[in-house]
PDB file of C-alpha atoms in Angstrom:
ATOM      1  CA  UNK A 801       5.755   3.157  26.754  1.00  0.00           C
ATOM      2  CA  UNK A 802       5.459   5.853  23.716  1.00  0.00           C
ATOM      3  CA  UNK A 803       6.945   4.214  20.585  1.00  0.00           C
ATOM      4  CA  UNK A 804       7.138   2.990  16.873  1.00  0.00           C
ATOM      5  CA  UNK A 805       7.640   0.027  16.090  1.00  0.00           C
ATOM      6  CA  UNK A 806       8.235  -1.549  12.781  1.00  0.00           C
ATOM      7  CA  UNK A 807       8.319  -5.489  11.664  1.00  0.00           C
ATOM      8  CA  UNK A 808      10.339  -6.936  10.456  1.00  0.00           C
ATOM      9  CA  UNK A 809      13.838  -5.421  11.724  1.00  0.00           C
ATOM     10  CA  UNK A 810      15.262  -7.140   9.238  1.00  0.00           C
ATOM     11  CA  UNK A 811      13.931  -8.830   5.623  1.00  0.00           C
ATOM     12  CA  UNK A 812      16.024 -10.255   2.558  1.00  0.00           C
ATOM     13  CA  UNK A 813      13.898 -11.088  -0.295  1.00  0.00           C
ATOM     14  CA  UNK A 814      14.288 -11.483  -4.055  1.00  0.00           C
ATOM     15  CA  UNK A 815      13.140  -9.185  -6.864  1.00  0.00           C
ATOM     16  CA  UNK A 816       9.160  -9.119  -7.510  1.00  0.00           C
ATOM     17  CA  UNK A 817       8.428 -10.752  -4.442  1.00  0.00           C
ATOM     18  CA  UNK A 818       5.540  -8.606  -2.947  1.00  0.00           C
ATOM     19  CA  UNK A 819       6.427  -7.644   0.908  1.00  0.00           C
ATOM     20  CA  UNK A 820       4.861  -5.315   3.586  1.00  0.00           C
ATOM     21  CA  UNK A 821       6.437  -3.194   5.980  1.00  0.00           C
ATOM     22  CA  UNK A 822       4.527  -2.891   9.281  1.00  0.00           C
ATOM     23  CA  UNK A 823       4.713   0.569  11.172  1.00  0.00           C
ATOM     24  CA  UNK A 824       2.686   1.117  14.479  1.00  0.00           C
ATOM     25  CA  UNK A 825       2.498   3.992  17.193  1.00  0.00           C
ATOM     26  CA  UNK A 826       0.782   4.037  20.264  1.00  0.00           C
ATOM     27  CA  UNK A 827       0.846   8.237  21.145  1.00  0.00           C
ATOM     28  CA  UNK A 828      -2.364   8.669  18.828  1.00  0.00           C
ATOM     29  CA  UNK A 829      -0.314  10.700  16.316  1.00  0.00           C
ATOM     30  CA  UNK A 830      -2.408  11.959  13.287  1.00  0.00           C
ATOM     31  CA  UNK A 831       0.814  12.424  10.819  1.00  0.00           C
ATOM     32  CA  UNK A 832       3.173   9.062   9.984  1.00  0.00           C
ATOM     33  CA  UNK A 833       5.490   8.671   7.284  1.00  0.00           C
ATOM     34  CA  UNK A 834       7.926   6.479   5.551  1.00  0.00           C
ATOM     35  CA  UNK A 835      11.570   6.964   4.925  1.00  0.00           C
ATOM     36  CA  UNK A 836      14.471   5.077   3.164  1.00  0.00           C
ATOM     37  CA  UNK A 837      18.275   6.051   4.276  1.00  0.00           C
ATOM     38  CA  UNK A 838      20.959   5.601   2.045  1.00  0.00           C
ATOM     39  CA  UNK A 839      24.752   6.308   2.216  1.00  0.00           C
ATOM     40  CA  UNK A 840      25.506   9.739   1.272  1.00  0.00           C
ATOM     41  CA  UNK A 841      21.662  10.540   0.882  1.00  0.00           C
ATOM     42  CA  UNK A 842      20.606  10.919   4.149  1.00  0.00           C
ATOM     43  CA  UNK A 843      17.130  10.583   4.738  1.00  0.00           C
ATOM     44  CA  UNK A 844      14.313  10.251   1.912  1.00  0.00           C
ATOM     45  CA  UNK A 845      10.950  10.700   2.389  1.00  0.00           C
ATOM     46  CA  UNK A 846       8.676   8.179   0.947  1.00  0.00           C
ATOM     47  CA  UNK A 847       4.919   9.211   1.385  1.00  0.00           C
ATOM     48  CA  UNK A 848       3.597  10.501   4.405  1.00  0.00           C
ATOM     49  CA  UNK A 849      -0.392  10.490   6.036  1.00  0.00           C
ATOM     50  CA  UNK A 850      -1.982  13.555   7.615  1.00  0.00           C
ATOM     51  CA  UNK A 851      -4.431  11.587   9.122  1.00  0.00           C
ATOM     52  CA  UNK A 852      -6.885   8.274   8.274  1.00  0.00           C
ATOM     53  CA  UNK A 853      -7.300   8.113   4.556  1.00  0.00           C
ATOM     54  CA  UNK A 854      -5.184  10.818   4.063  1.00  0.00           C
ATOM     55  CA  UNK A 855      -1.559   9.979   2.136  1.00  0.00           C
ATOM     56  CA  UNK A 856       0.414  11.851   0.039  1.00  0.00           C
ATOM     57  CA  UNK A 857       4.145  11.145  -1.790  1.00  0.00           C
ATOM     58  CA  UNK A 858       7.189  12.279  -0.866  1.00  0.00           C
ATOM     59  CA  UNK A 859      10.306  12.915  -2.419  1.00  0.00           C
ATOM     60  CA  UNK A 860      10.791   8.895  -3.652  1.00  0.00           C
ATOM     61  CA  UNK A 861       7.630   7.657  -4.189  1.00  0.00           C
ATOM     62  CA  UNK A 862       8.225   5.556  -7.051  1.00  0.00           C
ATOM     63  CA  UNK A 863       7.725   1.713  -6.136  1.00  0.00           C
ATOM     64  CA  UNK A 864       5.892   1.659  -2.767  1.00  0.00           C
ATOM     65  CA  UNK A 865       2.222   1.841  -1.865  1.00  0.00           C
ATOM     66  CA  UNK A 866       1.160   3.042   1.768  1.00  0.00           C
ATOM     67  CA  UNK A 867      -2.381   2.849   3.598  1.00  0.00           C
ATOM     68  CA  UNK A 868      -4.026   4.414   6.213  1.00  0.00           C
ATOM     69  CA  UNK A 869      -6.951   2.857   7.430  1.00  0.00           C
ATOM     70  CA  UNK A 870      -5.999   3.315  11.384  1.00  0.00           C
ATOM     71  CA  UNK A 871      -5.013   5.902  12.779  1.00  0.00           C
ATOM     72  CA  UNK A 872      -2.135   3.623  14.492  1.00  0.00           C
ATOM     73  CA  UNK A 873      -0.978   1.842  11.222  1.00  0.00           C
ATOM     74  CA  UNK A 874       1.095   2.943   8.597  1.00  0.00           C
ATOM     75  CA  UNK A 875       2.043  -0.248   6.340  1.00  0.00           C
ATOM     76  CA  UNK A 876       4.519   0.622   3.436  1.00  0.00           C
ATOM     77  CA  UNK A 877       3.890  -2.175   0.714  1.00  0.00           C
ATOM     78  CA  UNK A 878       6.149  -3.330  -2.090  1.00  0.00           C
ATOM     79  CA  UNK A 879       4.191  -4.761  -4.648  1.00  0.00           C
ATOM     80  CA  UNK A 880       7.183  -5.948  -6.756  1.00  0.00           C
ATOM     81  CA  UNK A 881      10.601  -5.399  -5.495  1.00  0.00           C
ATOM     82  CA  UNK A 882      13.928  -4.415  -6.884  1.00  0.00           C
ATOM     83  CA  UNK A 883      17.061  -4.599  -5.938  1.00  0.00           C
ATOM     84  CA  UNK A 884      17.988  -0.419  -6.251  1.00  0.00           C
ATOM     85  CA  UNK A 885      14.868  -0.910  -3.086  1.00  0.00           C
ATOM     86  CA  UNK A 886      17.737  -2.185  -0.891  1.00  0.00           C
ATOM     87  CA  UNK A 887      17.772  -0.334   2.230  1.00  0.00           C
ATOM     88  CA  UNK A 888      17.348   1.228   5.811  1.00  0.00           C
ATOM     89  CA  UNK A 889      13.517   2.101   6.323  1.00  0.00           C
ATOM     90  CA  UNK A 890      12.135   3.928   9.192  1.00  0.00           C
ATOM     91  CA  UNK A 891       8.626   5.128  10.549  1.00  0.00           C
ATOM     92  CA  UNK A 892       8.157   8.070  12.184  1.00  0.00           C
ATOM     93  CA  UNK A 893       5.031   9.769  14.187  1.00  0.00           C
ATOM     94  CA  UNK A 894       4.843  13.240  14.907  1.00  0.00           C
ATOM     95  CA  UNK A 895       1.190  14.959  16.792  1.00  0.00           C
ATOM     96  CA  UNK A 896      -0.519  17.081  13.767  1.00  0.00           C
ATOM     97  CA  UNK A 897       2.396  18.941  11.395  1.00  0.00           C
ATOM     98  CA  UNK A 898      -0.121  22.324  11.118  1.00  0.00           C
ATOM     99  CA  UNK A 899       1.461  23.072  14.654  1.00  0.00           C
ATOM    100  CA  UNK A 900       4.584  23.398  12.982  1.00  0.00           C
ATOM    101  CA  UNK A 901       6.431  22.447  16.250  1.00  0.00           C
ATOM    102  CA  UNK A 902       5.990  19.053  16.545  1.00  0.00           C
ATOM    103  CA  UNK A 903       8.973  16.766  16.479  1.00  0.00           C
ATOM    104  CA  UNK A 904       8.828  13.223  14.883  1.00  0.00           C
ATOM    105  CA  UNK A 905       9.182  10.044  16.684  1.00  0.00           C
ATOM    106  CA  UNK A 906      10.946   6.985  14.460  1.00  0.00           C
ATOM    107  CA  UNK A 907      10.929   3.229  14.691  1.00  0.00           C
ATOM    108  CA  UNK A 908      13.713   1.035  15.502  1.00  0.00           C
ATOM    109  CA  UNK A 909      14.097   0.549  11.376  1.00  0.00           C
ATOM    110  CA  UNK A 910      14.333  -2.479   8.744  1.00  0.00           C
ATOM    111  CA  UNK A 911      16.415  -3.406   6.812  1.00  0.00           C
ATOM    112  CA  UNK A 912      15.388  -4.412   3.602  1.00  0.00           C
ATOM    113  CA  UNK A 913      17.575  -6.367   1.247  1.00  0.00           C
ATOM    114  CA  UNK A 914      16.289  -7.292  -2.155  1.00  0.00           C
ATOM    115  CA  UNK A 915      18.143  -9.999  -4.171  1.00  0.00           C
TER     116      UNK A 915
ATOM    117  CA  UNK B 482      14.687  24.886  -3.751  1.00  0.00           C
ATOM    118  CA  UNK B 483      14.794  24.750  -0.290  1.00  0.00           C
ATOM    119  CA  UNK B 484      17.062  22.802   1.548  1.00  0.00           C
ATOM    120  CA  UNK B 485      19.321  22.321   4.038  1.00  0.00           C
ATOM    121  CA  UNK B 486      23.233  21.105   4.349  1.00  0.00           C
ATOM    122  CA  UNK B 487      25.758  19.675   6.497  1.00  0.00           C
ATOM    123  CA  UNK B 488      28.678  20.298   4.934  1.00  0.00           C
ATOM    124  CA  UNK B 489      31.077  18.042   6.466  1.00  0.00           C
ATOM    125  CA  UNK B 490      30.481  13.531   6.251  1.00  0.00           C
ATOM    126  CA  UNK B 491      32.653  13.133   9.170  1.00  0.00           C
ATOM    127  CA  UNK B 492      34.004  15.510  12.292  1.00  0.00           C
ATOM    128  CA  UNK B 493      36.481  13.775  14.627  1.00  0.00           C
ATOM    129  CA  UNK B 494      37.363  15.331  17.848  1.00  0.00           C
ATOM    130  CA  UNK B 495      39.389  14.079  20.635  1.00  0.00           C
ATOM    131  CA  UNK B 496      37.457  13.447  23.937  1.00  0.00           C
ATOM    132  CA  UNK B 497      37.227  16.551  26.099  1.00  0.00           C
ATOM    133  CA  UNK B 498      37.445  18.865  23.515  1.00  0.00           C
ATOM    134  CA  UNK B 499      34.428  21.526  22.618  1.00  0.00           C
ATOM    135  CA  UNK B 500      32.845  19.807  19.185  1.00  0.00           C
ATOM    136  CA  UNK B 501      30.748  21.424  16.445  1.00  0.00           C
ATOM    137  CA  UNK B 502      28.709  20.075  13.661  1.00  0.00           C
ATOM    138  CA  UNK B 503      27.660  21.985  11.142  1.00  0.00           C
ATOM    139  CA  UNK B 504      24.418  22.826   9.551  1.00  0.00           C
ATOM    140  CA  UNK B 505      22.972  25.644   6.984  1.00  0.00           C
ATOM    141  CA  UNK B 506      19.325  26.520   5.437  1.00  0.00           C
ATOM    142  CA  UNK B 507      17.986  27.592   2.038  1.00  0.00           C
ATOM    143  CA  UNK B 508      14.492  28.304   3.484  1.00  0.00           C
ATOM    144  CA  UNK B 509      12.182  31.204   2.785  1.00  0.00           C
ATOM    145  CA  UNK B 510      10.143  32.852   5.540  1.00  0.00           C
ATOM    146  CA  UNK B 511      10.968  31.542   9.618  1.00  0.00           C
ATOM    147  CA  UNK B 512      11.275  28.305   9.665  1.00  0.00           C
ATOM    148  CA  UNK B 513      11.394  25.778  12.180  1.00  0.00           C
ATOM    149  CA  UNK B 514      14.997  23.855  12.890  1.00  0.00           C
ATOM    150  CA  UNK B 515      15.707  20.562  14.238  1.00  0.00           C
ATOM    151  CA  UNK B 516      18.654  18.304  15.384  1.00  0.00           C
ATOM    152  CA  UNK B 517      18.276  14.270  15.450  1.00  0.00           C
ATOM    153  CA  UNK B 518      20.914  11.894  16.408  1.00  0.00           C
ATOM    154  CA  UNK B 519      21.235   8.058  15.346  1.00  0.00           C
ATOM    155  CA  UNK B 520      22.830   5.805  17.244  1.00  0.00           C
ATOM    156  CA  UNK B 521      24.208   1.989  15.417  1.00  0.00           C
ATOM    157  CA  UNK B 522      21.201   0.229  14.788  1.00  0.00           C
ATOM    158  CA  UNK B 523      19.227   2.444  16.449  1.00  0.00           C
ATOM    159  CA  UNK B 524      16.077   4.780  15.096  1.00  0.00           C
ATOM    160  CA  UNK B 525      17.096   8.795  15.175  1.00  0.00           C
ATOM    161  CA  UNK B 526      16.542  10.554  18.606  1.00  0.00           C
ATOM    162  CA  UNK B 527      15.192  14.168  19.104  1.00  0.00           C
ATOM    163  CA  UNK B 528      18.191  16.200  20.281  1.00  0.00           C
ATOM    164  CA  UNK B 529      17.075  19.895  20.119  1.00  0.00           C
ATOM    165  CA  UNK B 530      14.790  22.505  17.986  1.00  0.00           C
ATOM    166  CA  UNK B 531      14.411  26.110  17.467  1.00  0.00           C
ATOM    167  CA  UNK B 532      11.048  27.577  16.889  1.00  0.00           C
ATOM    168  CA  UNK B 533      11.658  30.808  17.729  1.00  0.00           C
ATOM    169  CA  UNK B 534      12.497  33.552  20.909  1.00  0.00           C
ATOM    170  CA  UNK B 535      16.277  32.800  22.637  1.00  0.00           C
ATOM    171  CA  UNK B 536      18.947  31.971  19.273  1.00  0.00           C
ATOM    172  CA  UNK B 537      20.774  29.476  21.724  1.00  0.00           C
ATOM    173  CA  UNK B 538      18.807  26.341  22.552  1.00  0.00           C
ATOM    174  CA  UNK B 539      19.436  23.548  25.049  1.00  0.00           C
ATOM    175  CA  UNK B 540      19.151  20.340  24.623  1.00  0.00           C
ATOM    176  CA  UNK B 541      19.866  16.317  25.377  1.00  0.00           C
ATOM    177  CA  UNK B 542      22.685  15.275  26.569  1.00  0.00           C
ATOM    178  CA  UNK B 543      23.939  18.600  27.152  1.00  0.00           C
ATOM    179  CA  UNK B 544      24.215  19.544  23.424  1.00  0.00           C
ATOM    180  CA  UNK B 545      23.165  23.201  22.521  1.00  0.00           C
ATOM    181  CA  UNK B 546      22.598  24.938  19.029  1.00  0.00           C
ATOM    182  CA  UNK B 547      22.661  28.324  18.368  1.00  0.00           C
ATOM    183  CA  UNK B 548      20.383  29.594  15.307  1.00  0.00           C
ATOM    184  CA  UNK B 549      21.931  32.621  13.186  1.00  0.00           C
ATOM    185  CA  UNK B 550      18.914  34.196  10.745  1.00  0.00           C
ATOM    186  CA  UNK B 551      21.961  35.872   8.803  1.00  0.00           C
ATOM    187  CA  UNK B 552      24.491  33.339   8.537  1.00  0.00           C
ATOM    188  CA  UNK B 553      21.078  30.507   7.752  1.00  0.00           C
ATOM    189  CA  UNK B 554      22.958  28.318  10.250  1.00  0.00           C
ATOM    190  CA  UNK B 555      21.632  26.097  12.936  1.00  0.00           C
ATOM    191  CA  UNK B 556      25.439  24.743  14.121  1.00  0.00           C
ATOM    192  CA  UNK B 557      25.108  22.086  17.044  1.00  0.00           C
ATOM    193  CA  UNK B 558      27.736  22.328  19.857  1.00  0.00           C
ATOM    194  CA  UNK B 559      28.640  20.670  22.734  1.00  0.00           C
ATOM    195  CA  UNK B 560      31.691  22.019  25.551  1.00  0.00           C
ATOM    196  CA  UNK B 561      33.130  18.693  26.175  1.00  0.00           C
ATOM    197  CA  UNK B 562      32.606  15.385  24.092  1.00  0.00           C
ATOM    198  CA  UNK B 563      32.203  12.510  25.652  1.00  0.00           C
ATOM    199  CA  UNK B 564      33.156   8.533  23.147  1.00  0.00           C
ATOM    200  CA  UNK B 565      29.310   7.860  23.710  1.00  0.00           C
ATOM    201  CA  UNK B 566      28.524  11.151  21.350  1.00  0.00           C
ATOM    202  CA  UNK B 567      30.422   9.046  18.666  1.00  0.00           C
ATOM    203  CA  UNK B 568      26.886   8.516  16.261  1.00  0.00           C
ATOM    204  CA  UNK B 569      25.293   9.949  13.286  1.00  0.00           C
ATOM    205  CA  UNK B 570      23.969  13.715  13.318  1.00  0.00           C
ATOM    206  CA  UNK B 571      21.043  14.959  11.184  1.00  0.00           C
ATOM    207  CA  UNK B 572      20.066  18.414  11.132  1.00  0.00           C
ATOM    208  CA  UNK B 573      16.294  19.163   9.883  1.00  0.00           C
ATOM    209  CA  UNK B 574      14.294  22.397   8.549  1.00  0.00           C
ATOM    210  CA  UNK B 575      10.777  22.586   8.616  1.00  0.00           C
ATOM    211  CA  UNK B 576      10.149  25.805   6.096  1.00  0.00           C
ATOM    212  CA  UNK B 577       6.796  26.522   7.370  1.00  0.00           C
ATOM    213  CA  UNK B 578       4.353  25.472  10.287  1.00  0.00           C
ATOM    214  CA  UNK B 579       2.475  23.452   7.392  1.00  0.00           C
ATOM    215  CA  UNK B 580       5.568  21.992   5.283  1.00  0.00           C
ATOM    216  CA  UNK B 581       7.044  18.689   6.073  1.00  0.00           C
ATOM    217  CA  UNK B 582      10.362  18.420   7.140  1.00  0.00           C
ATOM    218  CA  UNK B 583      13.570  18.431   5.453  1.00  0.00           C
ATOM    219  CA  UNK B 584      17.094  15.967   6.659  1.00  0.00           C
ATOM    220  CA  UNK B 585      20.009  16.800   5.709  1.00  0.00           C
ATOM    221  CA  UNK B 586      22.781  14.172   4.695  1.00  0.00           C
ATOM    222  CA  UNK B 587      24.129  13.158   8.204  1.00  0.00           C
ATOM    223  CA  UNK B 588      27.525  14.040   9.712  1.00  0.00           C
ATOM    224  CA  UNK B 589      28.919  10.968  11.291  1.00  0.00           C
ATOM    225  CA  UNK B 590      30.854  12.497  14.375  1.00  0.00           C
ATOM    226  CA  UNK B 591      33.650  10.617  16.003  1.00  0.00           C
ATOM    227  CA  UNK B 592      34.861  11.187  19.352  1.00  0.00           C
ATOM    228  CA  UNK B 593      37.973   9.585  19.887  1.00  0.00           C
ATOM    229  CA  UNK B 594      39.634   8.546  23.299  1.00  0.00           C
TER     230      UNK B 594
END
């Protein structure tokens, strides 16, 4: 079955506790990328990858680290928490954005709470 | 900037009835237009997109969207709403075939028995 899946659905932590975000797709998709939802924000990018070894920010960058050493894998890293990091992540896969057409395919989510 | 608004949080219509949620662009050039639902506790869901040719598109679920270049409006519709349309609506804008895409706020639509 075509999907993205993320781990952990759901993680409370506390403030400067490193953490990692698993994303994974199985369609071969060369673009991934990372957003946080909010209440009355809708949906934030975070940093995206065109392809292996290629990342790039979004709109909220600030706090998180990404990789991209598979072309499956998209881990969204923490390296020291904070509470204003509380919420809904997702992971999404979409085939290569220069076709323009492509839709995006999104995990299941986590929820992240920071204490 | 470009961007793109839903300008209602919440629609409620009664079951039955013809629903419409809302959607307009700031984009320059033709850009690409998208509809995702979300479900509770769910990831969003692909509904429909408009990339160019026939202004009406057809999608899941029987939803449709009609895309005005005058008005900048990508409005999703659907003739008769069912309680299991009752989720969370996002409306999307790619600006170009090389820009990532753009989400709106969400319109949380009700459908109510």
């Amino acid at each position: 079955e075509a999907q993205v899946t993320q781990n952990p659905r759901y993680l409370i932590t506390v403030t400067g506790k490193k953490l990692t975000v698993t994303c994974s797709q199985n369609m071969n998709h060369e673009y991934m990328s990372w957003y946080r939802q909010d209440p009355g924000l809708g949906l934030r990018q975070i940093y995206y990858s065109m392809n292996v070894e290629v990342t790039d920010k979004g709109d909220v960058p600030e706090g998180y680290k990404v990789s991209r050493k598979e072309k499956r894998n998209f881990p969204l890293i923490l390296e020291s928490p904070s509470p204003n990091q509380t919420s809904l992540y997702f992971c999404a896969s979409s085939p290569r954005i220069a076709g323009g057409t492509d839709t995006q395919y999104f995990g299941p989510g986590t929820r992240l709470t920071v204490l | 900037a470009q961007s793109v608004a839903q300008p209602e949080d919440q629609v409620n219509v009664a079951e039955g009835n013809p629903l419409t949620v809302k959607c307009t662009y700031s984009v320059s050039g033709n850009p690409y237009l998208f509809w995702y639902v979300q479900y509770p506790n769910r990831g969003l869901q692909f509904l429909l997109k408009y990339i160019t040719g026939d202004n009406l598109v057809k999608g899941s679920y029987g939803f449709e969207a009609e895309f005005n270049k005058s008005q900048t409006s990508f409005h999703l519709k659907k003739p008769s709403a069912l309680v299991s349309d009752s989720a969370l609506y996002f409306c999307a804008v790619r600006p170009n075939r090389d820009d990532k895409i753009i989400f709106g706020k969400g319109t949380r639509l009700h459908i109510l028995p």
